[in-house]
Tab-separated table of C-alpha atoms and ligand atoms in Angstrom:
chain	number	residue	atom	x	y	z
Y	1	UNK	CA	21.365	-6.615	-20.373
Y	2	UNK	CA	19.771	-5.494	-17.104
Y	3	UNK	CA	17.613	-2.773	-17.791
Y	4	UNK	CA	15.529	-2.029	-14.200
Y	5	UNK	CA	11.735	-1.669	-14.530
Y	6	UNK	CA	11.911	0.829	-11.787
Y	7	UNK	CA	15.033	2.696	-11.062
Y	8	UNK	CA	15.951	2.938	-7.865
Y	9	UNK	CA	16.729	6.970	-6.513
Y	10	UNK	CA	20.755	7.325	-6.012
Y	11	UNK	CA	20.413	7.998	-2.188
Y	12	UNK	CA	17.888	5.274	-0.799
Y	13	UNK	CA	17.074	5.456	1.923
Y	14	UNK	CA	15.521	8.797	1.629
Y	15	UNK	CA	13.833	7.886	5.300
Y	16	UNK	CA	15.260	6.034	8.451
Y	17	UNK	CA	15.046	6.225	11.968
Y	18	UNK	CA	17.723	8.528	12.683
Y	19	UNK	CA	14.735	11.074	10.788
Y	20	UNK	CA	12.263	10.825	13.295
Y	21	UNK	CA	12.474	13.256	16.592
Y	22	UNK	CA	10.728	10.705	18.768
Y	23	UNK	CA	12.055	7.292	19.496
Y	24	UNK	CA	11.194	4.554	17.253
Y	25	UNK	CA	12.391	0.973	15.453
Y	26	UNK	CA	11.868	1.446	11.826
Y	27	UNK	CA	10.617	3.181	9.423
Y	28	UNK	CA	8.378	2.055	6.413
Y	29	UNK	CA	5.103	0.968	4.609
Y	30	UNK	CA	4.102	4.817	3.893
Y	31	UNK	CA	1.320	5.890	1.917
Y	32	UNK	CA	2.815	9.110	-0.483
Y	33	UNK	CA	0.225	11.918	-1.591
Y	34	UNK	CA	0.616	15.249	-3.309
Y	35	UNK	CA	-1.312	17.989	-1.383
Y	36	UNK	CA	-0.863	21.372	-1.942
Y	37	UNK	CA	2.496	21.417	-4.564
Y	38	UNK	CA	3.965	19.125	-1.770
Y	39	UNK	CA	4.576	15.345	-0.724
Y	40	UNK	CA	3.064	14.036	2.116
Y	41	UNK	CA	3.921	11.131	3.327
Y	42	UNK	CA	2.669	8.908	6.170
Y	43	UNK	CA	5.120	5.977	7.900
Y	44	UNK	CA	4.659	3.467	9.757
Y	45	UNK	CA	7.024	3.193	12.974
Y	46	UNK	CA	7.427	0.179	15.118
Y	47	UNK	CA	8.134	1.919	18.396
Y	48	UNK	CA	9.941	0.034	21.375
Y	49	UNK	CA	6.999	-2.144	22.497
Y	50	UNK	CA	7.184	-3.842	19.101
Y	51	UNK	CA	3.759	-1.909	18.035
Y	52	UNK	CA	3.157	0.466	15.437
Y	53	UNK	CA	2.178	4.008	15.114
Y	54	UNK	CA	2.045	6.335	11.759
Y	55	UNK	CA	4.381	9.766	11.331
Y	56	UNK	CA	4.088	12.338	8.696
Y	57	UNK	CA	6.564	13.699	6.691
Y	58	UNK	CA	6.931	16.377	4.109
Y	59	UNK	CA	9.032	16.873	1.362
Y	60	UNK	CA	8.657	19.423	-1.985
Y	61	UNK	CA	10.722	16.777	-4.190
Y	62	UNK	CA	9.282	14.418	-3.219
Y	63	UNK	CA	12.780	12.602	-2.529
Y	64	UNK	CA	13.775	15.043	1.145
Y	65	UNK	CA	11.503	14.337	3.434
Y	66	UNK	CA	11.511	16.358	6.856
Y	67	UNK	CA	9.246	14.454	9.746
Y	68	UNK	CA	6.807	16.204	11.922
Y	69	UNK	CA	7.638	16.331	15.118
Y	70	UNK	CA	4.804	13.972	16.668
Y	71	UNK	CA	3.239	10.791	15.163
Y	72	UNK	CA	0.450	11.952	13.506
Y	73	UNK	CA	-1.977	8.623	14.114
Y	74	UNK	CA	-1.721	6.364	17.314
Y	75	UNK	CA	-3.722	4.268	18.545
Y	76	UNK	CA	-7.232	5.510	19.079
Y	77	UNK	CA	-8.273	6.000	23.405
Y	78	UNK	CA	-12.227	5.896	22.120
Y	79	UNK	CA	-14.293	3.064	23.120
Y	80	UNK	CA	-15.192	2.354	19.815
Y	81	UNK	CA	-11.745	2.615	17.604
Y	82	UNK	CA	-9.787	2.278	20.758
Y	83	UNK	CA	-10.831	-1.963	21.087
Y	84	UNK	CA	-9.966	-2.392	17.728
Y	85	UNK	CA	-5.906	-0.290	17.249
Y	86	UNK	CA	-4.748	-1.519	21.158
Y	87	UNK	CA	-2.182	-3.347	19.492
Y	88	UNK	CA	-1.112	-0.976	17.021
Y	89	UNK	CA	-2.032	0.931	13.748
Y	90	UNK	CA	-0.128	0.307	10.631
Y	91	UNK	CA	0.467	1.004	6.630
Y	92	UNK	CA	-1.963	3.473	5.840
Y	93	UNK	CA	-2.975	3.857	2.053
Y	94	UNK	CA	-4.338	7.455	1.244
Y	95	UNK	CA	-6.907	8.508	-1.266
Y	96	UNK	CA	-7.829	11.716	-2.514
Y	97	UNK	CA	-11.812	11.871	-3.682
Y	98	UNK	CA	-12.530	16.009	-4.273
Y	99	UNK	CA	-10.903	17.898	-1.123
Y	100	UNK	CA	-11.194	14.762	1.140
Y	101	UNK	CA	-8.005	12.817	1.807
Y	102	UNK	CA	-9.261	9.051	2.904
Y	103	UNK	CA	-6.789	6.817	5.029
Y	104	UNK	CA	-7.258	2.996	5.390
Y	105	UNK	CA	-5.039	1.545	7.689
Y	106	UNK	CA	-4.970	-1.852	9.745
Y	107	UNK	CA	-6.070	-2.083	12.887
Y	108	UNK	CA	-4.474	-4.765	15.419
Y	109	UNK	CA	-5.914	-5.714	18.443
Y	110	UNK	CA	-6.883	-9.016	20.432
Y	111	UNK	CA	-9.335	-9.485	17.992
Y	112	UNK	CA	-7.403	-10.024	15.252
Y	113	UNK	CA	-6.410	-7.083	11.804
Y	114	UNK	CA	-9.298	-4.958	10.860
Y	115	UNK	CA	-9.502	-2.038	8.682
Y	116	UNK	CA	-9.788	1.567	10.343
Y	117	UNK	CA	-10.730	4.670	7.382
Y	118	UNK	CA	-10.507	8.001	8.725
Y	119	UNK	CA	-9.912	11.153	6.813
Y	120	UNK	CA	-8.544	14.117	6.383
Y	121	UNK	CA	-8.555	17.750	4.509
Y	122	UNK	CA	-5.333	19.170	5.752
Y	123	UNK	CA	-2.875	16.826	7.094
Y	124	UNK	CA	-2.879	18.632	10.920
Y	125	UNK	CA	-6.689	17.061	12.082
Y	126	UNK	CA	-7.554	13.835	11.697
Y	127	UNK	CA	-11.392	12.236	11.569
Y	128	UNK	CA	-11.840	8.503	12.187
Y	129	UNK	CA	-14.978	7.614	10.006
Y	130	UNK	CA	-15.447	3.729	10.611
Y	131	UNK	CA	-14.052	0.418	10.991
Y	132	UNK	CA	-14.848	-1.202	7.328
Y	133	UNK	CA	-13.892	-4.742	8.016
Y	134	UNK	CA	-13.926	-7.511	10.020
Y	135	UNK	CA	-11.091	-9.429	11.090
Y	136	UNK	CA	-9.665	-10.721	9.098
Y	137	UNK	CA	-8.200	-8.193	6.649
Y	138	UNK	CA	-4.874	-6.155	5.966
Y	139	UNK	CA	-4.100	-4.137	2.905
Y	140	UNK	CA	-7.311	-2.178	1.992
Y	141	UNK	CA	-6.748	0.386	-0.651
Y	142	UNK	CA	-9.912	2.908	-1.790
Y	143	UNK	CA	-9.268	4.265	-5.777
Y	144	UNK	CA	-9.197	7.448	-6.275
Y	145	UNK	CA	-12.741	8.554	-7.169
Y	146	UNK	CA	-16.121	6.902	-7.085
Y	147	UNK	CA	-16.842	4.437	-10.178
Y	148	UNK	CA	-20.386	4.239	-11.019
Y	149	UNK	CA	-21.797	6.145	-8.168
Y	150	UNK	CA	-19.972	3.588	-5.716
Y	151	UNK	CA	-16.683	3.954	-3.537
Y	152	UNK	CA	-14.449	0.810	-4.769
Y	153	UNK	CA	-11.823	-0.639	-2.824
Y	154	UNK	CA	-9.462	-3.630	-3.159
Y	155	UNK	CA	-9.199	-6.137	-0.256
Y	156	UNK	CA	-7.250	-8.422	1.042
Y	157	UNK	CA	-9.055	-11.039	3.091
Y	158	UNK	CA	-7.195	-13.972	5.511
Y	159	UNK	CA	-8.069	-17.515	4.624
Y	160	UNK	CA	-7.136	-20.927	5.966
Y	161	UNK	CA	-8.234	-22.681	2.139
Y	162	UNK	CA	-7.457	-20.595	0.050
Y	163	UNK	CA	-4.226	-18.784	-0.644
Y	164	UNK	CA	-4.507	-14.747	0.010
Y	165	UNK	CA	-5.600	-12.672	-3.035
Y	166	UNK	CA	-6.868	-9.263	-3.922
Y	167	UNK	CA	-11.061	-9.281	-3.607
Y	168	UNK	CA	-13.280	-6.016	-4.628
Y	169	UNK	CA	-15.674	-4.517	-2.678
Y	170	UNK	CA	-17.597	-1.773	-3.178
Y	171	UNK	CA	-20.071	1.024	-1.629
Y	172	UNK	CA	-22.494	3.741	-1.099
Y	173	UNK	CA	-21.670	5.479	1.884
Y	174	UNK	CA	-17.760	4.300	2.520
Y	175	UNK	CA	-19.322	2.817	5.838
Y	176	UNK	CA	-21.430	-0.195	4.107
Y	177	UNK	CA	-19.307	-2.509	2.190
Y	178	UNK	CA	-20.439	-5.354	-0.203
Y	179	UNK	CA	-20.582	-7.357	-3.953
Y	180	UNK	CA	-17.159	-8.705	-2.551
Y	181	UNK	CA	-15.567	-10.738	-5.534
Y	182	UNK	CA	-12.044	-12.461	-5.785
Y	183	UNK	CA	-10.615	-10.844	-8.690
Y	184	UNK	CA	-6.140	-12.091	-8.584
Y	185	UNK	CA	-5.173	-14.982	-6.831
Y	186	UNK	CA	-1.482	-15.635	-6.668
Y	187	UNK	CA	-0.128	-17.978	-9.599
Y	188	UNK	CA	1.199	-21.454	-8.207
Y	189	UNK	CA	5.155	-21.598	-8.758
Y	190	UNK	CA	5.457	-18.171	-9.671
Y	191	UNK	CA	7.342	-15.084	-8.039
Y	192	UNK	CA	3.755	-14.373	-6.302
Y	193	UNK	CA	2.270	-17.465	-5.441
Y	194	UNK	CA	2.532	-17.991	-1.640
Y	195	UNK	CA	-0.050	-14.620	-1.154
Y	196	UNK	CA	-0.743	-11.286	-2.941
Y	197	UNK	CA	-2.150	-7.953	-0.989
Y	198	UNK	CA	-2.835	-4.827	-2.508
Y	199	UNK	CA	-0.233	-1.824	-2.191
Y	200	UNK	CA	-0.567	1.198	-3.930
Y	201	UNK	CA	-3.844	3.744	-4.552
Y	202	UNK	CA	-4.809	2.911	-8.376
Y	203	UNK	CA	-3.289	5.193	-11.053
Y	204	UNK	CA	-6.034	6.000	-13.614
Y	205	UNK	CA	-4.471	5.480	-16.858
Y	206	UNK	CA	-5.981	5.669	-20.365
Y	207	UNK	CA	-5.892	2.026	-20.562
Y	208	UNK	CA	-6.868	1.429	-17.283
Y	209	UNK	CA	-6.303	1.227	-13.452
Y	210	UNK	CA	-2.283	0.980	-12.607
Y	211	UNK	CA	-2.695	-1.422	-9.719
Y	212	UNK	CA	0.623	-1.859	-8.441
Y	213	UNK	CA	0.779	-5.051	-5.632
Y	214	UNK	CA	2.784	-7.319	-3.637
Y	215	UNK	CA	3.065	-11.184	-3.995
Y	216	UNK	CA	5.275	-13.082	-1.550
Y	217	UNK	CA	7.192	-16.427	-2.860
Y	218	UNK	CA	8.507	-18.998	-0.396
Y	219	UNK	CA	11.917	-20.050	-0.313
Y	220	UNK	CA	14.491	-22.240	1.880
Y	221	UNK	CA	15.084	-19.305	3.497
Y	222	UNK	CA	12.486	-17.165	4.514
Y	223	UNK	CA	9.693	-15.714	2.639
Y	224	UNK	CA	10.475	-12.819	-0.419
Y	225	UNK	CA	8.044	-9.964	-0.725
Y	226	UNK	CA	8.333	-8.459	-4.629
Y	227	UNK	CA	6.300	-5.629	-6.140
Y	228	UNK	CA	4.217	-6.336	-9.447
Y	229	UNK	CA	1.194	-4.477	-11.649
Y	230	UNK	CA	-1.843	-5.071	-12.333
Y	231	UNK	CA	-3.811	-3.482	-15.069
Y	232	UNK	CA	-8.024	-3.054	-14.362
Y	233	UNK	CA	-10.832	-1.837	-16.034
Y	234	UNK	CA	-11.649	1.722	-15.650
Y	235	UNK	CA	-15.527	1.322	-15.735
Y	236	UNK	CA	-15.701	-1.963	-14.528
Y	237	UNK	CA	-12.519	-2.470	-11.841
Y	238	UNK	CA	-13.379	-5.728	-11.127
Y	239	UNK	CA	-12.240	-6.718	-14.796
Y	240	UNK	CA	-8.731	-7.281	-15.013
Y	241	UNK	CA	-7.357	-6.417	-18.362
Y	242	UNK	CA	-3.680	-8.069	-17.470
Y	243	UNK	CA	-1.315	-8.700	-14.677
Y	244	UNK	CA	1.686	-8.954	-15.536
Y	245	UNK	CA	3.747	-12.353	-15.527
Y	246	UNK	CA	7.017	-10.595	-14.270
Y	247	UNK	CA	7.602	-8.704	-10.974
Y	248	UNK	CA	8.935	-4.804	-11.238
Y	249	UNK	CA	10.651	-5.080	-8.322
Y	250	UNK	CA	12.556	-7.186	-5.893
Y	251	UNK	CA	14.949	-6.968	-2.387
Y	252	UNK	CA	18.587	-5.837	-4.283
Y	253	UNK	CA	19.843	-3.195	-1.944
Y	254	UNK	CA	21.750	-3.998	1.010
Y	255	UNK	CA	18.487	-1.767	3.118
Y	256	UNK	CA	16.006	-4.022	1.485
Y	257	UNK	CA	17.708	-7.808	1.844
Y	258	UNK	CA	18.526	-6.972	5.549
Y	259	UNK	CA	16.644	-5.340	8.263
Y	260	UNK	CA	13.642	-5.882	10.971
Y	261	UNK	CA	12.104	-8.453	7.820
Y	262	UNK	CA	14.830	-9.719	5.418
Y	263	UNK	CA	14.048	-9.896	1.779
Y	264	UNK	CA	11.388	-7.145	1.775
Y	265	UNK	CA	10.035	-4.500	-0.591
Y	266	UNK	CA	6.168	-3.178	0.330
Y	267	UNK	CA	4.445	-0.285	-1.119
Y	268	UNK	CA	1.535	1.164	0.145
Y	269	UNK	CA	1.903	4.628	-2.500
Y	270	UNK	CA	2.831	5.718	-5.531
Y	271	UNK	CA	2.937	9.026	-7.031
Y	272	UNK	CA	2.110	9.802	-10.803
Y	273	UNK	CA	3.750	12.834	-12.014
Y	274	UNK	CA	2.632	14.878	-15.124
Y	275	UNK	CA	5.526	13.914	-17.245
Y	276	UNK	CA	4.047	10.104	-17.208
Y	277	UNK	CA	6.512	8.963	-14.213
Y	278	UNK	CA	5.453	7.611	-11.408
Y	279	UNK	CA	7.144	7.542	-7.948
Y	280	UNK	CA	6.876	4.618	-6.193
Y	281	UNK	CA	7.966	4.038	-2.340
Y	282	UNK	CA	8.905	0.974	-0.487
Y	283	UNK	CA	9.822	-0.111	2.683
Y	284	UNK	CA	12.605	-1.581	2.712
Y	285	UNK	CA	13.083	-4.729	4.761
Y	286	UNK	CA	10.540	-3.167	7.171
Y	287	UNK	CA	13.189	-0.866	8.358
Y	288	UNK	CA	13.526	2.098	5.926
Y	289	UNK	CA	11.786	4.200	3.319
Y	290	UNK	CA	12.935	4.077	-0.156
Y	291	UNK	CA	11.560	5.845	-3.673
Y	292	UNK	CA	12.229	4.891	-7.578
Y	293	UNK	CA	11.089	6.064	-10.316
Y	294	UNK	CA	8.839	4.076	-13.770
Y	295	UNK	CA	7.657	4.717	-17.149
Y	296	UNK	CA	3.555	4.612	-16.355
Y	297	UNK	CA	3.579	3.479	-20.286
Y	298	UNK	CA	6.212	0.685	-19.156
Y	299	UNK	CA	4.195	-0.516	-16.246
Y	300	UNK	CA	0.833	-1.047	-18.434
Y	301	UNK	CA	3.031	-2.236	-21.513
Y	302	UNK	CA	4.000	-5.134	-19.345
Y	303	UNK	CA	0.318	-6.272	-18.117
Y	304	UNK	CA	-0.734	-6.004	-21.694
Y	305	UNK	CA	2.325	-7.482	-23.477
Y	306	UNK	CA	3.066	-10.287	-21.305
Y	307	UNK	CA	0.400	-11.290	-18.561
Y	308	UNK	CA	-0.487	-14.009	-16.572
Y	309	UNK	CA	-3.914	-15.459	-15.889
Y	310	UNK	CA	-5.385	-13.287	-13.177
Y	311	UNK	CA	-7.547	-16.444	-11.556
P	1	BMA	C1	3.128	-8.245	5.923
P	1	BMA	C2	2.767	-6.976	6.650
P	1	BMA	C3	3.603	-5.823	6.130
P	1	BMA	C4	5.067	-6.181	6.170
P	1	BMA	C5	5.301	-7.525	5.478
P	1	BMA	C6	6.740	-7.990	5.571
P	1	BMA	O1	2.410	-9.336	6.409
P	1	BMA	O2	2.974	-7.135	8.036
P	1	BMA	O3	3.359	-4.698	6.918
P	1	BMA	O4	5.828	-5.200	5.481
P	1	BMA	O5	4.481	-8.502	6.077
P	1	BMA	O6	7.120	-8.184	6.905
């Protein structure tokens, strides 16, 4: 018996090139929000020059998705951003604290990946705040509200020694960031054990915060990129309560095994819905957009069933 952890939606892709009304190479890593009774999703697009910019779409289903007409973040042309996003920005997280919608996003430039937060309140302006890293970092993802007076985010930092994992950080202002701690590090000989990165905002749950990530295995050929969960404290987020040994989710359509990056699924957003589903959206193989569906019970049942040592 097969019985999917996540099942996929019957017409993935629900976004590909072809969508967008201005040129580009692919379509995928979005971060997925609900604002105002509707979706709102923003993609990341390689365009021709092999860099990548970030489109909006919207969709009331949250399955049909209709793209603005322009991207709606490029690089910035400020002295102070601009440095930092000359080589692209890409896979934006979003996070909703009261009306304010925060974006993290990576930064590329000569100087390596940074993080760049901006914000905003309606999806048409858009408010760079600060760059909230050093180089190097990808996958930054803020929860959802402040936890003990303190913005919290999960990082994941670059090392030569030490394989990739998921740190904490924390803050006052969302400007000053520190008390970084390693809190998952990828399990040797295990679907996630070459490197794991954040993906989705945190769900708050009653049992905790849904963290679901990626973890990347090795093989003969070419590198996999699989979704799993993670299950944290609610007071205390830098206590993990479980991860769970198995993945939820792996490359099985024919849009996710081939594309610009073979083998890849990658969240960056997930969307819980009142009847205790949660949407979750992928890009697949760094080419297209793609949405299934989960039991939010299912996902925690599994980090606190059958988990895996988180260190
Ligand atoms: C990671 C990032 C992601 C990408 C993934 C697979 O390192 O670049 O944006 O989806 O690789 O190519």
């Amino acid at each position: 018996m097969n019985n999917p952890i996540v099942t996929r939606y019957k017409n993935n892709p629900i976004l590909t090139k072809d969508d967008v009304p201005y040129t580009v190479a692919t379509v995928h890593n979005a971060g997925v929000v609900k604002y105002k009774d509707k979706y709102i999703m923003l993609f990341r697009s390689h365009l021709h020059n092999g860099r990548s910019v970030i489109g909006i779409a919207e969709s009331e289903d949250g399955y049909n998705f209709k793209v603005g007409a322009e991207p709606f973040l490029t690089p910035s042309s400020d002295t102070v951003f601009g440095e930092y996003e000359e080589y692209g920005v890409e896979d934006v997280r979003i996070s909703q604290i009261d009306d304010d919608f925060l974006l993290t996003y990576s930064a590329y430039s000569r100087h390596g990946v940074r993080i760049g937060l901006a914000k905003t309140k309606d999806f048409k302006t858009v408010e760079r705040i600060s760059l909230i890293t050093q180089s190097d970092l990808r996958n930054v993802v803020i929860f959802p509200e402040k936890i003990n007076g303190l913005y919290v985010r999960l990082d994941r930092p670059h090392s030569e020694i030490s394989k990739w994992s998921i740190w904490i950080s924390y803050s006052p202002d969302l400007v000053h960031w520190g008390n970084s701690k390693l809190i998952i590090k990828p399990e040797t000989y295990h679907w996630d054990e070459m490197k794991i990165g954040p993906g989705a905002t945190p769900i708050k749950t009653e049992n905790g915060w849904l963290n679901i990530y990626h973890g990347v295995f090795e093989t003969m050929s070419g590198v996999v990129y699989r979704l799993g969960v993670a299950l944290h404290d609610l007071e205390d987020p830098s206590k993990i309560i479980g991860v769970a040994d198995e993945w939820i989710l792996q490359p099985e359509d024919p849009w996710e095994i081939t594309g610009y990056v073979t083998n890849v699924v990658f969240t960056c957003g997930a969307v819980a819905e009142n009847d205790g589903s949660v949407k979750i959206y992928w890009g697949g193989a760094d080419s297209v957009m793609c949405v299934g569906t989960a039991n939010i019970n299912d996902l925690v049942e599994m980090c606190l069933k059958n988990p895996r040592k988180p260190v």
